[in-house]
mmCIF file of C-alpha atoms and ligand atoms in Angstrom:
data_model
loop_
_atom_site.group_PDB
_atom_site.id
_atom_site.type_symbol
_atom_site.label_atom_id
_atom_site.label_comp_id
_atom_site.label_asym_id
_atom_site.label_seq_id
_atom_site.Cartn_x
_atom_site.Cartn_y
_atom_site.Cartn_z
ATOM 1 C CA MET A 103 86.997 45.595 133.666
ATOM 2 C CA ASN A 104 88.448 49.058 134.350
ATOM 3 C CA VAL A 105 86.611 51.893 132.549
ATOM 4 C CA LEU A 106 88.311 55.272 132.184
ATOM 5 C CA GLY A 107 85.640 57.940 131.552
ATOM 6 C CA PHE A 108 85.977 61.472 130.141
ATOM 7 C CA GLU A 109 83.357 64.230 130.453
ATOM 8 C CA SER A 110 83.857 67.471 128.494
ATOM 9 C CA SER A 111 80.421 68.469 127.184
ATOM 10 C CA CYS A 112 80.291 71.925 128.745
ATOM 11 C CA ASP A 113 82.458 73.742 131.294
ATOM 12 C CA GLU A 114 83.668 70.866 133.460
ATOM 13 C CA THR A 115 86.537 68.549 132.598
ATOM 14 C CA GLY A 116 85.907 65.295 134.439
ATOM 15 C CA VAL A 117 87.909 62.073 134.410
ATOM 16 C CA ALA A 118 87.171 58.955 136.461
ATOM 17 C CA LEU A 119 88.022 55.294 136.731
ATOM 18 C CA VAL A 120 85.240 52.791 137.443
ATOM 19 C CA ALA A 121 85.718 49.026 137.843
ATOM 20 C CA THR A 122 83.035 46.467 137.073
ATOM 21 C CA ARG A 123 82.915 43.138 138.845
ATOM 22 C CA ALA A 124 80.772 40.061 138.479
ATOM 23 C CA GLY A 125 77.644 40.024 140.634
ATOM 24 C CA GLY A 126 78.024 43.534 142.025
ATOM 25 C CA PRO A 127 77.560 47.158 141.074
ATOM 26 C CA PRO A 128 80.474 48.974 139.396
ATOM 27 C CA ARG A 129 82.894 50.572 141.842
ATOM 28 C CA LEU A 130 84.356 54.075 141.634
ATOM 29 C CA LEU A 131 88.159 53.782 141.953
ATOM 30 C CA ALA A 132 89.176 57.428 141.478
ATOM 31 C CA GLU A 133 87.948 60.662 139.981
ATOM 32 C CA ALA A 134 89.182 64.180 139.239
ATOM 33 C CA LEU A 135 87.374 67.292 138.105
ATOM 34 C CA HIS A 136 88.249 70.772 136.947
ATOM 35 C CA THR A 137 85.493 73.350 136.730
ATOM 36 C CA GLN A 138 85.918 76.335 134.427
ATOM 37 C CA ALA A 139 83.221 78.380 136.184
ATOM 38 C CA ALA A 140 85.694 81.069 137.329
ATOM 39 C CA MET A 141 87.031 81.466 133.786
ATOM 40 C CA HIS A 142 83.564 82.018 132.275
ATOM 41 C CA GLU A 143 82.302 84.198 135.116
ATOM 42 C CA ALA A 144 83.579 87.415 133.541
ATOM 43 C CA TYR A 145 81.403 86.722 130.472
ATOM 44 C CA GLY A 146 78.241 85.796 132.397
ATOM 45 C CA GLY A 147 78.023 82.420 130.651
ATOM 46 C CA VAL A 148 80.052 79.678 128.996
ATOM 47 C CA VAL A 149 82.200 80.853 126.062
ATOM 48 C CA PRO A 150 82.422 77.722 123.865
ATOM 49 C CA GLU A 151 85.853 78.408 122.356
ATOM 50 C CA LEU A 152 87.412 79.122 125.758
ATOM 51 C CA ALA A 153 85.773 75.960 127.112
ATOM 52 C CA SER A 154 87.315 73.797 124.358
ATOM 53 C CA ARG A 155 90.791 75.255 124.891
ATOM 54 C CA ASP A 156 90.645 74.738 128.633
ATOM 55 C CA HIS A 157 89.505 71.119 128.215
ATOM 56 C CA ILE A 158 92.625 70.561 126.075
ATOM 57 C CA ARG A 159 94.836 71.979 128.839
ATOM 58 C CA ARG A 160 93.227 69.977 131.660
ATOM 59 C CA VAL A 161 92.266 66.603 130.296
ATOM 60 C CA LEU A 162 95.593 64.719 130.290
ATOM 61 C CA PRO A 163 96.848 65.971 133.687
ATOM 62 C CA LEU A 164 93.473 64.949 135.173
ATOM 63 C CA ALA A 165 93.735 61.492 133.574
ATOM 64 C CA ARG A 166 97.226 61.037 135.039
ATOM 65 C CA GLN A 167 95.937 62.157 138.437
ATOM 66 C CA VAL A 168 93.084 59.622 138.347
ATOM 67 C CA LEU A 169 95.342 56.715 137.396
ATOM 68 C CA ALA A 170 97.861 57.689 140.090
ATOM 69 C CA GLN A 171 95.087 57.935 142.709
ATOM 70 C CA ALA A 172 93.868 54.457 141.772
ATOM 71 C CA GLY A 173 97.448 53.124 141.811
ATOM 72 C CA LEU A 174 97.044 51.915 138.235
ATOM 73 C CA GLY A 175 98.717 52.574 134.904
ATOM 74 C CA VAL A 176 97.236 53.118 131.443
ATOM 75 C CA ALA A 177 97.877 49.462 130.643
ATOM 76 C CA ASP A 178 95.225 48.548 133.256
ATOM 77 C CA VAL A 179 92.483 50.383 131.329
ATOM 78 C CA ASP A 180 90.133 47.993 129.492
ATOM 79 C CA LEU A 181 87.651 50.470 128.030
ATOM 80 C CA VAL A 182 87.725 54.233 127.438
ATOM 81 C CA ALA A 183 84.383 56.053 127.715
ATOM 82 C CA TYR A 184 83.630 59.633 126.716
ATOM 83 C CA THR A 185 80.642 61.956 126.457
ATOM 84 C CA ARG A 186 79.491 61.800 122.843
ATOM 85 C CA GLY A 187 76.705 64.376 123.313
ATOM 86 C CA PRO A 188 74.632 66.396 123.756
ATOM 87 C CA GLY A 189 76.782 69.429 124.494
ATOM 88 C CA LEU A 190 79.049 72.039 122.946
ATOM 89 C CA ALA A 191 80.531 70.636 119.723
ATOM 90 C CA GLY A 192 84.097 71.858 120.267
ATOM 91 C CA ALA A 193 84.142 70.832 123.928
ATOM 92 C CA LEU A 194 82.799 67.356 123.106
ATOM 93 C CA LEU A 195 85.456 66.934 120.407
ATOM 94 C CA VAL A 196 88.260 67.339 122.969
ATOM 95 C CA GLY A 197 87.056 64.506 125.216
ATOM 96 C CA ALA A 198 86.135 62.317 122.248
ATOM 97 C CA GLY A 199 89.477 62.937 120.529
ATOM 98 C CA VAL A 200 91.520 62.132 123.624
ATOM 99 C CA ALA A 201 89.421 59.077 124.528
ATOM 100 C CA VAL A 202 89.457 57.525 121.077
ATOM 101 C CA ALA A 203 93.185 58.207 120.579
ATOM 102 C CA LEU A 204 93.985 56.691 123.972
ATOM 103 C CA ALA A 205 91.817 53.645 123.245
ATOM 104 C CA ALA A 206 93.522 53.161 119.874
ATOM 105 C CA ALA A 207 96.995 53.443 121.451
ATOM 106 C CA LEU A 208 96.043 50.903 124.143
ATOM 107 C CA ASP A 209 94.210 48.676 121.654
ATOM 108 C CA VAL A 210 91.044 48.706 123.774
ATOM 109 C CA PRO A 211 87.509 49.766 122.748
ATOM 110 C CA ALA A 212 86.188 53.324 123.081
ATOM 111 C CA LEU A 213 82.538 53.944 123.939
ATOM 112 C CA GLY A 214 80.616 57.208 123.385
ATOM 113 C CA VAL A 215 78.067 57.864 126.146
ATOM 114 C CA HIS A 216 74.924 60.024 126.165
ATOM 115 C CA HIS A 217 75.483 62.800 128.734
ATOM 116 C CA LEU A 218 71.933 62.558 130.111
ATOM 117 C CA GLU A 219 72.180 58.788 130.484
ATOM 118 C CA GLY A 220 75.192 59.551 132.682
ATOM 119 C CA HIS A 221 73.073 61.870 134.858
ATOM 120 C CA LEU A 222 70.179 59.358 134.959
ATOM 121 C CA LEU A 223 72.374 56.521 136.161
ATOM 122 C CA SER A 224 74.509 58.574 138.576
ATOM 123 C CA PRO A 225 72.471 57.531 141.691
ATOM 124 C CA PHE A 226 73.786 53.988 141.168
ATOM 125 C CA LEU A 227 77.292 55.314 141.590
ATOM 126 C CA ALA A 228 76.469 56.948 144.915
ATOM 127 C CA ALA A 229 75.254 53.610 146.198
ATOM 128 C CA SER A 230 78.234 51.632 144.925
ATOM 129 C CA GLU A 231 81.215 50.796 147.058
ATOM 130 C CA GLY A 232 83.666 53.670 146.611
ATOM 131 C CA GLY A 233 80.756 56.060 146.054
ATOM 132 C CA GLU A 234 79.503 58.431 148.718
ATOM 133 C CA GLY A 235 76.838 56.161 150.171
ATOM 134 C CA GLY A 236 73.091 56.346 149.708
ATOM 135 C CA GLU A 237 70.630 53.754 148.545
ATOM 136 C CA ALA A 238 70.442 52.792 144.870
ATOM 137 C CA PRO A 239 67.085 53.211 143.180
ATOM 138 C CA ALA A 240 65.428 50.144 141.672
ATOM 139 C CA PHE A 241 63.988 50.054 138.156
ATOM 140 C CA PRO A 242 61.451 51.219 137.089
ATOM 141 C CA PHE A 243 61.494 54.837 138.295
ATOM 142 C CA VAL A 244 60.612 58.354 137.205
ATOM 143 C CA ALA A 245 63.603 60.627 136.684
ATOM 144 C CA LEU A 246 63.572 64.393 136.874
ATOM 145 C CA LEU A 247 66.570 65.612 134.917
ATOM 146 C CA VAL A 248 67.246 69.247 135.751
ATOM 147 C CA SER A 249 70.461 70.857 134.566
ATOM 148 C CA GLY A 250 71.664 74.032 132.891
ATOM 149 C CA GLY A 251 70.784 72.619 129.486
ATOM 150 C CA HIS A 252 67.943 70.181 130.152
ATOM 151 C CA THR A 253 64.653 69.834 131.973
ATOM 152 C CA GLN A 254 63.001 66.499 131.350
ATOM 153 C CA LEU A 255 60.829 63.932 133.065
ATOM 154 C CA MET A 256 61.676 60.401 131.979
ATOM 155 C CA ARG A 257 60.332 56.970 132.761
ATOM 156 C CA VAL A 258 63.346 54.694 133.279
ATOM 157 C CA ASP A 259 62.674 50.949 132.966
ATOM 158 C CA GLY A 260 66.276 49.793 132.862
ATOM 159 C CA VAL A 261 69.709 50.675 131.509
ATOM 160 C CA GLY A 262 69.105 52.017 128.000
ATOM 161 C CA ARG A 263 65.309 51.980 128.389
ATOM 162 C CA TYR A 264 64.105 55.554 128.690
ATOM 163 C CA GLU A 265 60.728 57.070 127.807
ATOM 164 C CA LEU A 266 60.346 60.834 127.594
ATOM 165 C CA LEU A 267 57.291 61.923 129.606
ATOM 166 C CA GLY A 268 57.710 65.679 129.274
ATOM 167 C CA GLU A 269 60.335 68.365 128.748
ATOM 168 C CA THR A 270 60.867 72.099 128.545
ATOM 169 C CA ILE A 271 59.592 73.806 125.439
ATOM 170 C CA ASP A 272 62.101 76.661 125.829
ATOM 171 C CA ASP A 273 64.663 77.356 128.610
ATOM 172 C CA ALA A 274 65.955 74.739 131.034
ATOM 173 C CA ALA A 275 65.314 75.128 134.782
ATOM 174 C CA GLY A 276 69.042 75.721 135.410
ATOM 175 C CA GLU A 277 69.007 78.376 132.713
ATOM 176 C CA ALA A 278 66.057 80.061 134.460
ATOM 177 C CA PHE A 279 68.096 80.079 137.701
ATOM 178 C CA ASP A 280 71.219 81.339 135.908
ATOM 179 C CA LYS A 281 69.512 84.047 133.845
ATOM 180 C CA SER A 282 67.499 85.354 136.817
ATOM 181 C CA ALA A 283 70.673 85.355 138.917
ATOM 182 C CA LYS A 284 72.432 87.361 136.209
ATOM 183 C CA LEU A 285 69.600 89.939 136.285
ATOM 184 C CA LEU A 286 70.146 90.202 140.041
ATOM 185 C CA GLY A 287 73.875 90.710 139.484
ATOM 186 C CA LEU A 288 74.813 87.431 141.150
ATOM 187 C CA GLY A 289 77.476 86.251 138.690
ATOM 188 C CA TYR A 290 77.812 82.912 136.987
ATOM 189 C CA PRO A 291 76.727 80.140 137.431
ATOM 190 C CA GLY A 292 73.949 81.854 139.308
ATOM 191 C CA GLY A 293 71.824 78.929 140.514
ATOM 192 C CA PRO A 294 73.698 78.250 143.765
ATOM 193 C CA ALA A 295 74.135 82.001 144.471
ATOM 194 C CA LEU A 296 70.448 82.701 143.843
ATOM 195 C CA SER A 297 69.389 79.895 146.148
ATOM 196 C CA ARG A 298 71.758 81.144 148.895
ATOM 197 C CA LEU A 299 70.315 84.665 148.631
ATOM 198 C CA ALA A 300 66.770 83.245 148.592
ATOM 199 C CA GLU A 301 67.321 81.921 152.138
ATOM 200 C CA PHE A 302 67.039 85.532 153.368
ATOM 201 C CA GLY A 303 64.007 86.496 151.272
ATOM 202 C CA ASP A 304 60.228 86.269 151.345
ATOM 203 C CA ASP A 305 59.091 83.938 148.554
ATOM 204 C CA GLY A 306 55.650 85.557 148.438
ATOM 205 C CA ALA A 307 56.939 89.093 147.960
ATOM 206 C CA PHE A 308 56.674 89.041 144.155
ATOM 207 C CA ALA A 309 53.828 87.395 142.217
ATOM 208 C CA LEU A 310 55.732 85.577 139.471
ATOM 209 C CA PRO A 311 54.103 83.251 136.901
ATOM 210 C CA ARG A 312 54.161 79.431 137.164
ATOM 211 C CA PRO A 313 54.224 78.680 133.418
ATOM 212 C CA LEU A 314 52.333 75.546 132.257
ATOM 213 C CA LEU A 315 51.471 74.647 135.869
ATOM 214 C CA HIS A 316 47.927 73.711 134.866
ATOM 215 C CA SER A 317 48.653 72.589 131.293
ATOM 216 C CA GLY A 318 47.599 69.036 132.085
ATOM 217 C CA ASP A 319 50.758 67.596 130.534
ATOM 218 C CA LEU A 320 54.291 67.095 131.812
ATOM 219 C CA ASP A 321 55.984 69.845 129.802
ATOM 220 C CA PHE A 322 57.742 72.895 131.223
ATOM 221 C CA SER A 323 58.338 76.482 130.095
ATOM 222 C CA PHE A 324 60.672 78.940 131.808
ATOM 223 C CA ALA A 325 61.257 81.698 129.234
ATOM 224 C CA GLY A 326 58.271 83.783 130.420
ATOM 225 C CA LEU A 327 59.431 83.598 134.014
ATOM 226 C CA LYS A 328 62.757 85.170 133.072
ATOM 227 C CA THR A 329 60.868 88.085 131.441
ATOM 228 C CA ALA A 330 58.741 88.497 134.590
ATOM 229 C CA VAL A 331 61.890 88.602 136.736
ATOM 230 C CA LEU A 332 63.353 91.219 134.386
ATOM 231 C CA THR A 333 60.192 93.349 134.681
ATOM 232 C CA ALA A 334 60.197 93.073 138.500
ATOM 233 C CA GLN A 335 63.876 93.926 138.635
ATOM 234 C CA ARG A 336 63.396 97.010 136.410
ATOM 235 C CA LYS A 337 60.577 98.226 138.646
ATOM 236 C CA LEU A 338 62.904 97.992 141.644
ATOM 237 C CA GLY A 339 65.333 100.322 139.864
ATOM 238 C CA PRO A 340 69.123 100.519 140.101
ATOM 239 C CA ASN A 341 69.355 101.290 143.841
ATOM 240 C CA VAL A 342 67.624 98.148 144.989
ATOM 241 C CA CYS A 343 68.125 97.255 148.652
ATOM 242 C CA GLU A 344 69.523 93.864 149.661
ATOM 243 C CA GLN A 345 66.204 92.743 151.180
ATOM 244 C CA ALA A 346 64.226 93.392 147.965
ATOM 245 C CA LYS A 347 66.898 91.489 146.029
ATOM 246 C CA ALA A 348 66.613 88.562 148.432
ATOM 247 C CA ASP A 349 62.799 88.687 148.146
ATOM 248 C CA LEU A 350 63.005 88.557 144.353
ATOM 249 C CA ALA A 351 65.509 85.680 144.528
ATOM 250 C CA ALA A 352 63.195 83.775 146.892
ATOM 251 C CA SER A 353 60.128 84.445 144.710
ATOM 252 C CA THR A 354 62.003 83.300 141.583
ATOM 253 C CA GLN A 355 63.217 80.124 143.236
ATOM 254 C CA ALA A 356 59.692 79.395 144.524
ATOM 255 C CA ALA A 357 58.201 79.794 141.025
ATOM 256 C CA ILE A 358 60.738 77.400 139.451
ATOM 257 C CA VAL A 359 60.473 74.891 142.303
ATOM 258 C CA ASP A 360 56.635 74.968 142.328
ATOM 259 C CA VAL A 361 56.484 73.914 138.673
ATOM 260 C CA LEU A 362 59.218 71.269 138.973
ATOM 261 C CA VAL A 363 57.528 69.742 142.018
ATOM 262 C CA ALA A 364 53.989 69.799 140.583
ATOM 263 C CA LYS A 365 55.046 68.124 137.322
ATOM 264 C CA SER A 366 57.241 65.534 139.043
ATOM 265 C CA LEU A 367 54.364 64.512 141.331
ATOM 266 C CA ARG A 368 52.020 64.409 138.348
ATOM 267 C CA ALA A 369 54.498 62.093 136.582
ATOM 268 C CA LEU A 370 54.511 59.765 139.615
ATOM 269 C CA LYS A 371 50.710 59.710 139.622
ATOM 270 C CA ALA A 372 50.470 59.208 135.840
ATOM 271 C CA THR A 373 52.903 56.274 135.810
ATOM 272 C CA GLY A 374 51.817 54.812 139.151
ATOM 273 C CA LEU A 375 55.524 54.493 140.058
ATOM 274 C CA LYS A 376 56.660 55.048 143.632
ATOM 275 C CA GLN A 377 60.190 56.208 143.029
ATOM 276 C CA LEU A 378 61.571 59.501 141.777
ATOM 277 C CA VAL A 379 65.240 60.029 140.959
ATOM 278 C CA VAL A 380 66.475 63.602 140.651
ATOM 279 C CA ALA A 381 69.575 64.187 138.547
ATOM 280 C CA GLY A 382 71.424 67.214 137.137
ATOM 281 C CA GLY A 383 72.865 70.343 138.721
ATOM 282 C CA VAL A 384 69.553 71.878 139.864
ATOM 283 C CA GLY A 385 69.009 68.696 141.916
ATOM 284 C CA ALA A 386 71.424 70.261 144.418
ATOM 285 C CA ASN A 387 68.784 72.902 145.269
ATOM 286 C CA ARG A 388 67.761 72.539 148.908
ATOM 287 C CA ARG A 389 64.272 73.996 148.555
ATOM 288 C CA LEU A 390 63.531 71.687 145.612
ATOM 289 C CA ARG A 391 64.627 68.708 147.701
ATOM 290 C CA GLU A 392 62.476 69.665 150.693
ATOM 291 C CA ARG A 393 59.386 70.180 148.560
ATOM 292 C CA LEU A 394 59.876 67.006 146.522
ATOM 293 C CA ASP A 395 60.451 64.908 149.643
ATOM 294 C CA ALA A 396 57.271 66.223 151.273
ATOM 295 C CA GLY A 397 55.154 65.849 148.104
ATOM 296 C CA ALA A 398 56.423 62.347 147.312
ATOM 297 C CA ALA A 399 55.869 61.213 150.913
ATOM 298 C CA ARG A 400 52.196 62.200 150.566
ATOM 299 C CA LEU A 401 52.003 59.851 147.548
ATOM 300 C CA GLY A 402 53.809 57.069 149.410
ATOM 301 C CA ALA A 403 56.784 57.524 147.048
ATOM 302 C CA ARG A 404 60.511 57.872 147.692
ATOM 303 C CA VAL A 405 62.948 60.383 146.203
ATOM 304 C CA THR A 406 66.601 59.538 145.526
ATOM 305 C CA TYR A 407 69.274 62.156 144.901
ATOM 306 C CA PRO A 408 72.873 61.603 143.932
ATOM 307 C CA PRO A 409 75.231 63.377 146.369
ATOM 308 C CA PRO A 410 75.741 67.047 145.332
ATOM 309 C CA ALA A 411 79.171 66.260 143.835
ATOM 310 C CA LEU A 412 77.558 63.770 141.449
ATOM 311 C CA CYS A 413 74.613 66.081 140.607
ATOM 312 C CA THR A 414 76.787 68.340 138.512
ATOM 313 C CA ASP A 415 78.806 67.200 135.503
ATOM 314 C CA ASN A 416 81.554 64.677 136.249
ATOM 315 C CA GLY A 417 83.570 61.900 134.658
ATOM 316 C CA ALA A 418 82.369 59.219 137.077
ATOM 317 C CA MET A 419 78.828 59.167 135.689
ATOM 318 C CA ILE A 420 80.197 58.724 132.163
ATOM 319 C CA ALA A 421 82.477 55.824 133.152
ATOM 320 C CA LEU A 422 79.580 54.297 135.118
ATOM 321 C CA ALA A 423 77.051 54.606 132.264
ATOM 322 C CA ALA A 424 79.547 52.919 129.915
ATOM 323 C CA ALA A 425 80.179 50.136 132.448
ATOM 324 C CA LEU A 426 76.439 49.538 132.952
ATOM 325 C CA ARG A 427 75.780 49.523 129.193
ATOM 326 C CA VAL A 428 78.498 46.918 128.703
ATOM 327 C CA GLN A 429 77.174 44.827 131.633
ATOM 328 C CA ALA A 430 73.655 45.011 130.154
ATOM 329 C CA GLY A 431 74.955 43.743 126.808
ATOM 330 C CA LEU A 432 73.875 46.937 125.031
ATOM 331 C CA ASP A 433 77.305 48.088 123.966
ATOM 332 C CA ALA A 434 80.864 46.867 123.675
ATOM 333 C CA GLY A 435 82.461 50.040 122.346
ATOM 334 C CA THR A 436 84.386 50.157 119.116
ATOM 335 C CA ARG A 437 88.011 49.736 118.115
ATOM 336 C CA ALA A 438 87.497 51.484 114.783
ATOM 337 C CA GLY A 439 89.585 54.466 115.879
ATOM 338 C CA ALA A 440 87.040 56.812 114.326
ATOM 339 C CA PHE A 441 84.927 59.072 116.494
ATOM 340 C CA ASP A 442 81.986 61.330 116.147
ATOM 341 C CA VAL A 443 80.136 63.576 118.552
ATOM 342 C CA ARG A 444 76.415 64.414 118.691
ATOM 343 C CA PRO A 445 75.974 67.985 119.966
ATOM 344 C CA ARG A 446 72.195 67.417 119.626
ATOM 345 C CA TRP A 447 71.041 63.927 120.596
ATOM 346 C CA PRO A 448 67.532 62.995 121.883
ATOM 347 C CA LEU A 449 67.854 60.535 124.782
ATOM 348 C CA ASP A 450 64.919 58.357 123.704
ATOM 349 C CA GLU A 451 66.894 57.289 120.602
ATOM 350 C CA LEU A 452 68.751 54.996 123.025
ATOM 351 C CA SER A 453 65.539 53.144 123.871
ATOM 352 C CA SER A 454 64.819 52.046 120.304
ATOM 353 C CA ALA A 455 68.446 50.906 119.969
ATOM 354 C CA ALA A 456 68.188 48.992 123.287
ATOM 355 C CA ALA A 457 64.902 47.387 122.199
ATOM 356 C CA SER A 458 66.526 45.974 119.060
ATOM 357 C CA VAL A 459 69.557 44.605 120.993
ATOM 358 C CA LEU A 460 67.465 43.069 123.792
ATOM 359 C CA SER A 461 64.717 41.575 121.605
HETATM 360 O O1 KG4 B 130 74.220 69.304 135.512
HETATM 361 P P1 KG4 B 130 74.995 70.571 135.498
HETATM 362 O O2 KG4 B 130 76.248 70.655 136.297
HETATM 363 O O3 KG4 B 130 75.427 70.966 134.077
HETATM 364 C C1 KG4 B 130 74.664 70.838 132.939
HETATM 365 O O4 KG4 B 130 74.732 69.766 132.309
HETATM 366 O O5 KG4 B 130 73.969 71.820 132.653
HETATM 367 O O6 KG4 B 130 73.965 71.709 135.953
HETATM 368 C C2 KG4 B 130 74.363 73.049 136.086
HETATM 369 C C3 KG4 B 130 73.147 73.872 136.451
HETATM 370 C C4 KG4 B 130 73.408 75.364 136.423
HETATM 371 O O7 KG4 B 130 72.356 75.990 135.731
HETATM 372 C C5 KG4 B 130 73.425 75.760 137.904
HETATM 373 O O8 KG4 B 130 73.038 77.085 138.131
HETATM 374 C C6 KG4 B 130 72.421 74.794 138.464
HETATM 375 O O9 KG4 B 130 72.704 73.568 137.789
HETATM 376 N N1 KG4 B 130 72.552 74.633 139.916
HETATM 377 C C7 KG4 B 130 71.618 75.050 140.807
HETATM 378 C C8 KG4 B 130 72.123 74.749 142.100
HETATM 379 N N2 KG4 B 130 73.348 74.149 141.959
HETATM 380 C C9 KG4 B 130 73.583 74.089 140.613
HETATM 381 N N3 KG4 B 130 70.437 75.632 140.627
HETATM 382 C C10 KG4 B 130 69.716 75.928 141.718
HETATM 383 N N4 KG4 B 130 70.119 75.688 142.976
HETATM 384 C C11 KG4 B 130 71.309 75.099 143.229
HETATM 385 N N5 KG4 B 130 71.693 74.863 144.487
HETATM 386 ZN ZN1 ZN B 131 75.038 67.811 132.838
#
């Protein structure tokens, strides 16, 4: 079965073709991505209407590119997958509209995928033939999902079986990186820029809060940290030297990473599981990786990361999640020709649906 997947929940248009085969993991045949980051940079964040319009411009050329790369035609597509949510409503509608229309024209099913399920399952793609290598995790595992919109710890028992262990009560970790980077004048998206600048700074130079570090649960909070960064930055004044900026970047990164690491290790201890999977854009952060690897090793646990290209939004993870859901017997898609999107969609809703299908 060849699955054509579309991702358009935020500021990346991603299209990919994944093939399932009996007795083996799905295989990535081709993928293409267009990031709108440069377009939104001038505004310091994603402008939803501009995002939707750009998805419209990019999506069909990218789909053609993917099919050409795979040496296949539209008639070879057996299932069309798209991101149904969560995300920006207008942006989601573009991918959903194109996917469902294409599926109807080809007389094949269309399947709406949960964006975070895509991130959660992306390490399996890295390990598959055609992926970028790496070892696949085995169920069950703890997943740390850290992106621009989400910060969650999940227990993952299988495809479609997700239990929320803890999440942010305000900003996401990626948002904390992006907003702090904006305060430091680092542009958008600021996470990668802030972490590059942090390499040159002293992470103990500024005493920034570690919100909820000792809360005893697995929840996160990053809104207060942003305010502390703002206060520190104001104290430095407008003529701040490069070293002080690097010190503040390093201190900010350390505060975010400290909390993410402490809670992830607590989740491993609480569940007794020995495997942590990190997914989402912030998973590309080098310091986070070093600290998680060291902390997990002390617990006798292993950490798996998708390759950086799969950490951020992409079409491959959407095609893969659809393929795995079909293989698991949880979904077959629909030929109804109707589509809906879910801009807000709690991931654990999938678990109750999976429980009723599997029981
Ligand atoms: O998963 P993703 O591509 O999109 C969402 O679904 O949000 O994640 C994007 C987020 C942004 O906030 C970006 O700043 C952050 O991931 N990010 C990083 C790094 N690379 C991307 N944050 C810190 N360090 C990085 N190296
Ligand atoms: Zn994402």
